[in-house]
XYZ file of C-alpha atoms in Angstrom:
315
model
C -44.681 64.955 18.730
C -41.176 66.398 18.421
C -40.338 65.075 21.872
C -41.520 61.588 20.844
C -39.396 61.733 17.656
C -36.288 62.746 19.623
C -36.962 59.983 22.142
C -37.277 57.413 19.319
C -34.047 58.608 17.693
C -32.278 58.477 21.046
C -33.512 54.926 21.645
C -32.414 53.836 18.160
C -28.989 55.384 18.619
C -28.690 53.733 22.024
C -29.524 50.300 20.594
C -26.976 50.865 17.814
C -24.292 51.705 20.381
C -25.206 48.620 22.412
C -25.029 46.434 19.275
C -21.695 48.045 18.401
C -20.259 47.347 21.850
C -21.619 43.789 21.720
C -20.084 43.249 18.257
C -16.721 44.633 19.408
C -16.906 42.412 22.481
C -17.507 39.340 20.317
C -14.636 40.309 18.016
C -12.328 40.835 20.992
C -13.346 37.460 22.434
C -12.561 35.732 19.115
C -9.179 37.433 18.963
C -8.371 36.422 22.557
C -9.245 32.795 21.755
C -7.036 32.773 18.656
C -4.162 34.807 20.150
C -2.514 32.013 22.266
C -2.498 29.628 19.293
C -1.130 32.369 17.013
C 1.646 33.237 19.503
C 2.516 29.527 19.901
C 2.600 29.042 16.122
C 4.819 32.078 15.606
C 7.135 31.057 18.460
C 7.411 27.351 17.646
C 7.302 27.465 13.834
C 7.728 31.031 12.633
C 10.847 31.926 14.641
C 12.901 28.810 13.646
C 12.038 29.327 9.979
C 12.984 33.021 10.047
C 16.144 32.292 12.068
C 17.140 29.532 9.644
C 16.563 31.862 6.705
C 18.743 34.566 8.282
C 21.495 32.038 9.112
C 21.576 30.927 5.483
C 22.421 34.509 4.498
C 25.244 34.864 7.023
C 28.722 33.428 7.541
C 27.487 31.543 10.600
C 30.213 29.248 11.902
C 31.476 27.834 15.181
C 33.252 31.084 16.064
C 29.925 32.916 15.950
C 28.965 31.204 19.223
C 31.955 32.863 20.927
C 32.122 36.223 19.161
C 28.470 36.711 18.275
C 29.618 37.996 14.866
C 28.039 36.525 11.725
C 28.928 38.625 8.638
C 26.222 39.058 6.005
C 27.151 37.115 2.844
C 23.890 37.227 0.904
C 23.338 34.215 -1.345
C 26.957 33.004 -1.133
C 25.996 29.982 1.022
C 23.397 28.918 -1.559
C 25.937 29.254 -4.394
C 28.477 27.216 -2.415
C 26.160 24.294 -1.644
C 24.541 24.201 -5.104
C 27.919 24.146 -6.889
C 29.277 21.488 -4.528
C 29.937 18.209 -6.362
C 27.903 16.320 -3.748
C 24.771 18.410 -4.289
C 23.670 16.741 -7.541
C 24.334 13.282 -6.054
C 22.356 14.211 -2.936
C 19.462 15.502 -5.080
C 19.431 12.274 -7.109
C 19.598 10.114 -3.981
C 16.817 12.145 -2.369
C 14.615 11.641 -5.428
C 15.366 7.893 -5.628
C 14.888 7.452 -1.890
C 11.558 9.325 -1.911
C 10.088 7.775 -5.069
C 11.232 4.226 -4.206
C 9.961 4.436 -0.646
C 6.601 5.980 -1.518
C 5.885 3.652 -4.459
C 6.525 0.422 -2.545
C 4.991 1.641 0.711
C 1.790 2.545 -1.117
C 1.631 -0.628 -3.264
C 2.298 -2.994 -0.329
C 0.051 -0.958 1.978
C -2.804 -1.077 -0.534
C -2.400 -4.833 -1.015
C -2.449 -5.446 2.742
C -5.416 -3.096 3.250
C -7.395 -4.998 0.585
C -6.362 -8.292 2.200
C -7.487 -7.206 5.677
C -10.818 -5.958 4.325
C -11.813 -9.590 4.063
C -13.240 -11.030 7.253
C -11.152 -13.865 8.731
C -10.127 -14.994 12.242
C -7.382 -12.966 13.984
C -7.483 -10.248 11.318
C -7.714 -7.577 14.037
C -4.705 -9.035 15.869
C -2.630 -9.202 12.689
C -3.559 -5.591 11.851
C -2.424 -4.537 15.309
C 0.900 -6.365 14.903
C 1.462 -4.503 11.652
C 1.615 -1.267 13.644
C 4.719 -2.381 15.571
C 7.274 -0.938 13.092
C 5.450 2.384 13.303
C 5.503 2.393 17.118
C 9.249 1.781 17.449
C 11.566 4.804 17.709
C 13.286 5.288 14.357
C 16.775 5.072 15.808
C 15.850 1.720 17.417
C 14.536 0.430 14.087
C 17.744 1.575 12.405
C 19.926 -0.199 14.968
C 17.862 -3.389 14.635
C 18.063 -3.399 10.841
C 21.772 -2.583 10.959
C 22.382 -5.797 12.896
C 20.133 -7.727 10.466
C 22.006 -6.369 7.428
C 25.529 -6.884 8.797
C 27.687 -8.465 6.101
C 29.347 -11.207 8.175
C 27.056 -11.794 11.151
C 23.665 -10.477 9.928
C 20.743 -12.875 9.925
C 19.704 -11.867 6.395
C 22.973 -13.004 4.792
C 23.005 -16.186 6.883
C 19.478 -16.988 5.731
C 20.232 -16.277 2.063
C 23.399 -18.401 2.172
C 21.534 -21.178 4.024
C 18.858 -21.191 1.306
C 21.608 -21.151 -1.379
C 20.225 -17.900 -2.814
C 23.698 -16.321 -2.689
C 27.129 -17.867 -2.345
C 28.907 -14.964 -0.626
C 27.652 -12.469 1.984
C 26.117 -9.359 0.410
C 27.632 -6.081 1.727
C 24.214 -4.454 2.157
C 25.472 -1.393 4.016
C 29.110 -1.354 2.850
C 28.783 -1.393 -0.938
C 27.893 1.816 -2.842
C 25.901 -0.266 -5.351
C 23.402 -1.746 -2.853
C 23.522 0.544 0.199
C 20.812 2.913 -1.082
C 18.572 -0.060 -1.941
C 18.998 -1.404 1.598
C 18.162 1.984 3.140
C 15.072 2.326 0.926
C 14.001 -1.190 1.948
C 14.189 -0.318 5.649
C 12.238 2.894 5.101
C 9.582 0.930 3.182
C 9.261 -1.454 6.151
C 8.794 1.496 8.528
C 6.211 3.282 6.345
C 3.946 0.324 5.507
C 1.843 0.513 8.739
C 0.989 4.188 8.094
C -0.176 3.364 4.568
C -2.153 0.291 5.668
C -3.904 2.229 8.440
C -5.083 5.109 6.234
C -5.980 2.935 3.237
C -7.876 0.441 5.410
C -9.834 3.340 6.937
C -10.652 4.556 3.428
C -11.765 1.077 2.345
C -13.987 0.755 5.433
C -15.912 3.851 4.349
C -16.967 2.280 1.022
C -20.528 0.909 1.430
C -21.003 -2.814 0.803
C -24.124 -1.968 -1.212
C -21.899 -0.621 -3.992
C -20.161 -3.995 -4.345
C -23.514 -5.836 -4.229
C -24.878 -3.585 -6.978
C -21.645 -4.014 -8.932
C -21.906 -7.796 -8.786
C -25.353 -7.578 -10.394
C -23.747 -5.599 -13.244
C -20.867 -8.061 -13.563
C -18.258 -5.909 -11.775
C -16.247 -8.517 -9.866
C -12.543 -9.069 -9.203
C -10.343 -6.551 -11.005
C -13.348 -4.720 -12.500
C -14.767 -4.265 -8.984
C -11.482 -2.682 -7.820
C -11.181 -0.445 -10.878
C -14.772 0.823 -11.069
C -15.799 0.824 -7.376
C -12.837 0.647 -4.978
C -10.335 2.971 -6.641
C -12.745 5.868 -7.442
C -13.906 5.876 -3.805
C -10.356 5.533 -2.472
C -8.703 8.065 -4.771
C -9.110 11.087 -2.479
C -7.554 9.226 0.480
C -4.759 7.886 -1.737
C -3.869 11.342 -3.086
C -3.641 12.823 0.399
C -1.639 9.813 1.607
C 0.862 10.069 -1.242
C 1.416 13.786 -0.779
C 1.778 13.389 2.988
C 4.216 10.518 2.432
C 6.364 12.583 0.095
C 6.552 15.508 2.536
C 7.575 13.122 5.332
C 10.005 10.944 3.348
C 11.899 13.740 1.633
C 13.314 14.927 4.986
C 14.102 11.538 6.567
C 17.392 11.770 8.442
C 17.613 9.447 11.437
C 17.097 6.212 9.495
C 19.953 6.986 7.094
C 22.256 8.191 9.863
C 21.521 5.063 11.910
C 22.171 2.692 8.998
C 24.981 4.184 6.907
C 25.638 7.753 8.057
C 25.380 8.837 4.419
C 28.064 6.388 3.207
C 29.655 4.368 1.856
C 31.357 6.848 -0.506
C 28.310 9.181 -0.161
C 26.114 6.547 -1.828
C 23.238 7.257 0.598
C 23.828 10.977 0.968
C 20.599 12.981 0.707
C 19.829 16.673 1.127
C 18.809 16.021 4.743
C 22.033 14.181 5.653
C 24.138 16.725 3.771
C 22.482 19.549 5.693
C 23.172 17.690 8.960
C 26.849 17.160 8.099
C 27.355 20.787 7.038
C 25.831 22.011 10.318
C 26.953 19.525 12.972
C 30.068 17.869 11.506
C 31.715 20.694 9.538
C 30.098 23.401 11.752
C 29.228 25.497 8.684
C 25.808 26.421 9.984
C 25.124 28.950 7.217
C 25.594 26.359 4.477
C 23.617 23.789 6.457
C 20.783 26.292 6.815
C 20.892 26.967 3.065
C 20.525 23.256 2.322
C 17.679 22.886 4.788
C 15.913 25.883 3.224
C 16.166 24.213 -0.204
C 14.631 21.122 1.394
C 11.882 23.237 2.974
C 11.120 24.832 -0.410
C 10.797 21.403 -2.063
C 8.588 20.160 0.789
C 6.502 23.329 0.543
C 5.682 22.589 -3.101
C 4.403 19.135 -2.153
C 2.613 20.595 0.895
C 0.608 22.815 -1.465
C -0.466 19.723 -3.408
C -1.314 18.051 -0.091
C -3.503 20.962 1.034
C -5.276 21.036 -2.314
C -5.796 17.273 -2.033
C -7.165 17.664 1.493
C -9.595 20.364 0.373
C -10.742 18.214 -2.544
C -11.253 15.248 -0.186
C -13.355 17.414 2.153
C -15.427 18.740 -0.756
C -16.081 15.218 -2.010
């Protein structure tokens, strides 16, 4: 009897060890699957962020590339850029550029998505053509719009004068009073396809039965949009708006291609100011400080985006 008990205990202990080895093997396999992605994430995203943060705390200039010396200055770079007279203008321009772009991109995108939800000939072809601005490289779009907005030879001024809308050519890119409006207009044109694509996908997911049932209850036209379309599209719209803000707030190439931040800093944003500090003035520490401020602002909106994504998944 005692021998049988010992044998049973030995077998139980053996099975426990086997289960333990199997569990450790599974855990090790999971870690090995995740490890390459974790290393890639740390190398491609973690290192630049940490390096940028360290640069913002050092006197990192052009001479650092030759001497390798970058004295530690703490928060001095942040104090310098925040107290700069251009910082408040850049913050205001960034806010106007982001809000103006997102508001019109979303409103026009929603209108076009609702229009294309109706069945009509060549709707698929027209939807495909709408993607062209999104497919073009941004610097190419900027160069194209720069030629369109030229004061003397641009096709926009020639058309407006030909239609007797204006008497004199409008200095779209040369006047501080209209340059930011022109840049926002170009960015709206570039962002419309992204908004149309996501909003049209969201509209396609709304069952037709809801509209049929709504018609029986008298929900047509505006009431149909307010009580059926918008509640079902709200989760997609919230994610789209947050994603648009995170993307728009750091736009650089469009502004550089159109105005370079001018005239008279009228289109200067935090992104262009960071670029000029780093690659024009070669004050890499101050440029890194500005980019870190931009990252912090984007991070706040990214949190809202992630919460919106989670809410959309839950719904």
